[in-house]
Tab-separated table of C-alpha atoms and ligand atoms in Angstrom:
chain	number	residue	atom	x	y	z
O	1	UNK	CA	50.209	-46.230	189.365
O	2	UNK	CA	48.778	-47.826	192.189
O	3	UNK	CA	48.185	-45.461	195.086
O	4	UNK	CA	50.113	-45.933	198.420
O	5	UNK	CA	48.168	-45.664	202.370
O	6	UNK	CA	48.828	-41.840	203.222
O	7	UNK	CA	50.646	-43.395	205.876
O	8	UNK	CA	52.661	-46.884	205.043
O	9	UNK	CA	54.149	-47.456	202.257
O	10	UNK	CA	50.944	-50.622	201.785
O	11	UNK	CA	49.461	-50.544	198.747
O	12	UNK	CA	45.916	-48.344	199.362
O	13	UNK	CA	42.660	-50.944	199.848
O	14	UNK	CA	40.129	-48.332	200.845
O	15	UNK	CA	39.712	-44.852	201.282
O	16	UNK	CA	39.859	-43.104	205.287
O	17	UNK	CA	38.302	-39.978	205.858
O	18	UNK	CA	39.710	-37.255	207.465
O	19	UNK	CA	38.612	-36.757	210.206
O	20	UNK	CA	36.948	-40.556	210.546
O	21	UNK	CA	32.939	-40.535	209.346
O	22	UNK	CA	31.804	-41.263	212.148
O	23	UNK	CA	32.455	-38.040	213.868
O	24	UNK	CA	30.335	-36.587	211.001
O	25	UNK	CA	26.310	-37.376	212.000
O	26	UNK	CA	23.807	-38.460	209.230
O	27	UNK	CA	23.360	-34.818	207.060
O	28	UNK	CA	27.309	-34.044	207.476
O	29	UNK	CA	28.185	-36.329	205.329
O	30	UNK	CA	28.593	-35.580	201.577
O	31	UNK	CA	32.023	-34.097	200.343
O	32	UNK	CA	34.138	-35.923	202.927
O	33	UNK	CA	38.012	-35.530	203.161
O	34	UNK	CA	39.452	-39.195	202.098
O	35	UNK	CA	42.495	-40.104	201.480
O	36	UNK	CA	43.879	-43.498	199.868
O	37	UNK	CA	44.279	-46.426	202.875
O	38	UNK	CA	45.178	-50.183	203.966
O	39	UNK	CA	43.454	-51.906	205.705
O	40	UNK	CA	45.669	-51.432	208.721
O	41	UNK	CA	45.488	-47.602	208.865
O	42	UNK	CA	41.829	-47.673	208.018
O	43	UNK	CA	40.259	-46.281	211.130
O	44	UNK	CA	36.824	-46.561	210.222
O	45	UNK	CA	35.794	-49.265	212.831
O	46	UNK	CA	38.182	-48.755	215.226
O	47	UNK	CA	37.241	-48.393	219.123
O	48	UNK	CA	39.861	-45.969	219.826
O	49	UNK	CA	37.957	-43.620	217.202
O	50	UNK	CA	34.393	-43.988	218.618
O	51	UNK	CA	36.133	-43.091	222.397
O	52	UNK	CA	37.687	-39.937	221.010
O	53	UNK	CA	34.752	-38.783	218.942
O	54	UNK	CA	32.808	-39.507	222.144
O	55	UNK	CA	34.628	-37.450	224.584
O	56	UNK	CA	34.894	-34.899	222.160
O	57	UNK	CA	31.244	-34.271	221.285
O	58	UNK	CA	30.202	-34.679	224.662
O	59	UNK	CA	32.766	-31.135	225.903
O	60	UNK	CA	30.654	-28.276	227.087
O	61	UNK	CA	30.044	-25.644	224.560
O	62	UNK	CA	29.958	-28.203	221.560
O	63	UNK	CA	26.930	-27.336	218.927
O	64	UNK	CA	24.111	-29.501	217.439
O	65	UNK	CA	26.024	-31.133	215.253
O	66	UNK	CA	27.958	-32.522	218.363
O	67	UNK	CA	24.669	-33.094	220.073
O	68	UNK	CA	23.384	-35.099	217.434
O	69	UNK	CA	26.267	-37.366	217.590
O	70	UNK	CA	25.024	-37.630	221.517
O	71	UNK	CA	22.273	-38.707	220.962
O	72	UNK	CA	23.604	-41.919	219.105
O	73	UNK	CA	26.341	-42.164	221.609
O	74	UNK	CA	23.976	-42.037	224.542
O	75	UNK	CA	21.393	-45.128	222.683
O	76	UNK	CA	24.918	-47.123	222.512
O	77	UNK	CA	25.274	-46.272	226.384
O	78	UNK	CA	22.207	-47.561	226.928
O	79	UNK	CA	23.274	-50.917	225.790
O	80	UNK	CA	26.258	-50.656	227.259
O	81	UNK	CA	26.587	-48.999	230.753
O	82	UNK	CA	30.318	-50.282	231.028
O	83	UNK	CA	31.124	-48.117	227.712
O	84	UNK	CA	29.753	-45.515	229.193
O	85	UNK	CA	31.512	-46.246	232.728
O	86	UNK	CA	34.837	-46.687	230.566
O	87	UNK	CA	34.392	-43.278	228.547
O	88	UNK	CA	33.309	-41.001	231.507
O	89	UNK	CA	35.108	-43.018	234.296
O	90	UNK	CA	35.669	-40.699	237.414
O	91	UNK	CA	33.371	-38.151	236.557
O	92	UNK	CA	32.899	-35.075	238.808
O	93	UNK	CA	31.085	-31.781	238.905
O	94	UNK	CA	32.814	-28.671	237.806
O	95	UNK	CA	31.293	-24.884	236.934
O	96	UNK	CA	32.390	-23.963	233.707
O	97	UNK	CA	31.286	-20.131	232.788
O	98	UNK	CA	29.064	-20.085	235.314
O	99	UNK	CA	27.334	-23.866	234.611
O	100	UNK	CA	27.653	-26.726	236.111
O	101	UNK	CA	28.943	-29.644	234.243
O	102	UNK	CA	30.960	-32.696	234.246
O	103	UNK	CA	34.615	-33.362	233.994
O	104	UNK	CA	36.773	-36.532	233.741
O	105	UNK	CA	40.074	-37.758	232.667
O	106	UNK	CA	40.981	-38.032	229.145
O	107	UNK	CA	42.820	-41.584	227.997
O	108	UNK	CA	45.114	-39.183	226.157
O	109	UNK	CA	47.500	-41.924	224.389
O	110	UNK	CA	44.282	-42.742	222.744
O	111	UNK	CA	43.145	-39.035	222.379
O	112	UNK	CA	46.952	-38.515	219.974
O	113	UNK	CA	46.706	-41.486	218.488
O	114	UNK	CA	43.505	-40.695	216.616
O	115	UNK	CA	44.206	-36.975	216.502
O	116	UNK	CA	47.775	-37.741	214.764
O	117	UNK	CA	46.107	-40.082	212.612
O	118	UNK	CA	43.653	-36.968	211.477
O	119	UNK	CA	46.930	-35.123	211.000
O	120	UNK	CA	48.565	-37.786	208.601
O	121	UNK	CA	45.745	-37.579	206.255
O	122	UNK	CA	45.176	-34.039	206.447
O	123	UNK	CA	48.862	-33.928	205.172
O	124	UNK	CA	48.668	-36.602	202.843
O	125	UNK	CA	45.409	-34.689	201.247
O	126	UNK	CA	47.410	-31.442	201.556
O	127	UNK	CA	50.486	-31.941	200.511
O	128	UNK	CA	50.333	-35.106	198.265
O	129	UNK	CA	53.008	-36.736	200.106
O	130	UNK	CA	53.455	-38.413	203.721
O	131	UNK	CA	54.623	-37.026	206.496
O	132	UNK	CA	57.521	-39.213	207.896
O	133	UNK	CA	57.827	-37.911	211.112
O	134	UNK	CA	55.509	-37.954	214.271
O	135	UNK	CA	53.256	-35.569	215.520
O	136	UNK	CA	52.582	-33.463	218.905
O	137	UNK	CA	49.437	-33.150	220.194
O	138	UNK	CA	47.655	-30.188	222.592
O	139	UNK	CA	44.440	-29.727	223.681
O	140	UNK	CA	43.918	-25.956	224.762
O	141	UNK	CA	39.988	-27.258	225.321
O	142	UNK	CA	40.798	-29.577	227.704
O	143	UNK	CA	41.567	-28.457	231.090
O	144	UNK	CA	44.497	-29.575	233.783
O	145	UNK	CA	43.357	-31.247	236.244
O	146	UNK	CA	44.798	-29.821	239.218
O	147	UNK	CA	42.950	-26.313	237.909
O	148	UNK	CA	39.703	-27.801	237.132
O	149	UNK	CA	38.839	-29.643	240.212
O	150	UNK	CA	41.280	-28.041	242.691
O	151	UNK	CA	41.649	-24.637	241.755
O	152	UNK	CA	45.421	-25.277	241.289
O	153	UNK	CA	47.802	-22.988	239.004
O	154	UNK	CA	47.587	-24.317	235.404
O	155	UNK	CA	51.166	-24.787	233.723
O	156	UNK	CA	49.676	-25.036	230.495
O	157	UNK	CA	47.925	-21.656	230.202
O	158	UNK	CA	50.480	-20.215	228.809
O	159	UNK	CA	50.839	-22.728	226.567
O	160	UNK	CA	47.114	-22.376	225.705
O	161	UNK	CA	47.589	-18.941	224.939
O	162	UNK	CA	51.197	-19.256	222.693
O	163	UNK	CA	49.620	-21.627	220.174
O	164	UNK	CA	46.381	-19.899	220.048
O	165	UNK	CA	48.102	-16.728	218.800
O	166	UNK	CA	49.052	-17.773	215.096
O	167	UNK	CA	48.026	-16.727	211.998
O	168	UNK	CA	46.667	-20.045	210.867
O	169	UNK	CA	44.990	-19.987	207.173
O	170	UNK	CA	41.982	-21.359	207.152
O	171	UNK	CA	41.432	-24.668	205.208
O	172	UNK	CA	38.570	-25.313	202.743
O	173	UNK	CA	36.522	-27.822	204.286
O	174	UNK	CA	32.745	-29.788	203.468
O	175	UNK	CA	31.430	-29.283	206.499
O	176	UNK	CA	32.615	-26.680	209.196
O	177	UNK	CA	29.481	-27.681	211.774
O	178	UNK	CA	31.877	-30.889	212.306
O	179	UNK	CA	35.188	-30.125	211.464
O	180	UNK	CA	37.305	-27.014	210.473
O	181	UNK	CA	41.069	-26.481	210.391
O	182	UNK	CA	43.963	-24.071	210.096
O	183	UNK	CA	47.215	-24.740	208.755
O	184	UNK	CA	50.802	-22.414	209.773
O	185	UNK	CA	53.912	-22.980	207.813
O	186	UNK	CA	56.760	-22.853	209.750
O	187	UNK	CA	60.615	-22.353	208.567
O	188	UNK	CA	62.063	-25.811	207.014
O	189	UNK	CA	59.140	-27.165	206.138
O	190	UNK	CA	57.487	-27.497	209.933
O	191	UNK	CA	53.785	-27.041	210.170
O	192	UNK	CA	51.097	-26.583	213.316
O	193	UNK	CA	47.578	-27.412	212.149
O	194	UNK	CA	44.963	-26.004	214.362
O	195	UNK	CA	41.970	-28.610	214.222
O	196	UNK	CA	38.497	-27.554	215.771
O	197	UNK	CA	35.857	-29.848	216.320
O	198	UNK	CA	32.124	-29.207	216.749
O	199	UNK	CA	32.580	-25.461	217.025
O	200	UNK	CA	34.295	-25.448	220.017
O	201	UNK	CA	36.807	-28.377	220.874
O	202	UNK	CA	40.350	-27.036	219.412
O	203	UNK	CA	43.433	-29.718	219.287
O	204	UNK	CA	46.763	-28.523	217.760
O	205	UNK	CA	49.066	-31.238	215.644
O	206	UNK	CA	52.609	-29.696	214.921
O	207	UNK	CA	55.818	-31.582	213.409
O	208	UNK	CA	58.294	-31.703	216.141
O	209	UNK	CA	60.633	-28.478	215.886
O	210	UNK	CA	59.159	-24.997	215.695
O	211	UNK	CA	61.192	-21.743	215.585
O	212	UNK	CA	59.725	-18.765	216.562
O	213	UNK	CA	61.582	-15.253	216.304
O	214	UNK	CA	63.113	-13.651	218.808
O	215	UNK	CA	63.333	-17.137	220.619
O	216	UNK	CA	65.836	-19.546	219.343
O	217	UNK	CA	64.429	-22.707	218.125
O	218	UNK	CA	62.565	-24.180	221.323
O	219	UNK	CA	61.687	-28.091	222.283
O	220	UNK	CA	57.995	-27.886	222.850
O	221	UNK	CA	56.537	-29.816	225.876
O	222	UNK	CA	54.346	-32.977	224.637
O	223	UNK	CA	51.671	-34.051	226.224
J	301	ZN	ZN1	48.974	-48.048	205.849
């Protein structure tokens, strides 16, 4: 039988990997999550991709691996200042434990899209079936606004905290430097996964209901 995209019903025309290969610099790559694609869901080129895996490998605290990717990123700045204007628009100084660094605002419809897109593979490769619903994305690593530049109450930390808390198994994966992720079954077949990027950078993918005991079944906030 002909396989299908993990994500359309398209007959598959190439394999994507999971997360896409290019957040995985040269030495990270053998052993690679792939999963059968189309064309259309094939990320591999995609400029939405290279933005993500650039704002992600550029957060404070990331590890070599990240700053390897950096360096690539920063030659294709080089040739590009307006990529690099685009990607880091309205950057400011913040202190971050105690250092000073840089923050600026996330495109974060592109930020989901490529994270979900992770997520649908991961799925696909875990559970040997699609996943026919959507998926909501957080970013405990990436701070509010309001907090990070204006000292401002964070609404989220709570948030941050609550989906940190689970007991997420651990996933085998080929190269934990670049990628590593948990995975929490819920009741009626709902899952969180708990991605984590470069050591540092954690995003969280869940199906849309979760139930969690004493509460009654709660609508979690997207964002
Ligand atoms: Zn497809």
């Amino acid at each position: 039988m002909e396989d299908e995209c993990y994500m359309c019903d398209a007959a598959a025309t190439s394999k994507e990997h999971a997360p896409p290969e290019s957040f995985y610099p040269k030495g990270y790559r053998s052993n690679l999550i792939k999963v059968p694609s189309c064309a259309e869901h094939n990320e591999a080129n995609s400029k939405d991709v290279e933005y993500v895996r650039n704002v992600i490998s550029t957060q404070h605290g990331t590890n070599g691996a990240a700053a390897r990717i950096f360096e690539k990123t920063k030659r294709s700045f080089d040739h590009s200042p307006k990529l690099a204007a685009r990607t880091f628009r309205d950057l400011k100084p913040v202190m971050v434990e105690g250092v000073e660094t840089g923050a600026f605002p996330v495109d974060l419809a592109r930020h989901k899209r490529v994270i979900a897109a992770i997520a649908y593979a991961l799925y696909f490769h875990n559970y040997r079936k699609k996943h026919r619903g959507d998926w909501r994305i957080f970013t405990p690593s990436f701070g509010y606004a309001g907090s990070v530049h204006r000292g401002e109450f964070d609404p989220w930390e709570w948030f941050r905290g609550y989906v940190e808390s689970g007991q997420y198994k651990p996933m085998p994966v080929p190269q934990p430097e670049v990628f590593r992720y948990g995975l929490l079954e819920m009741e009626q077949g709902q899952i969180i996964y708990r991605f984590e990027f470069y050591e540092r950078v954690v995003v969280m993918a869940w199906t849309r209901f979760m139930t969690f005991a004493p509460l009654a079944t709660i609508w979690l906030p997207g964002r």
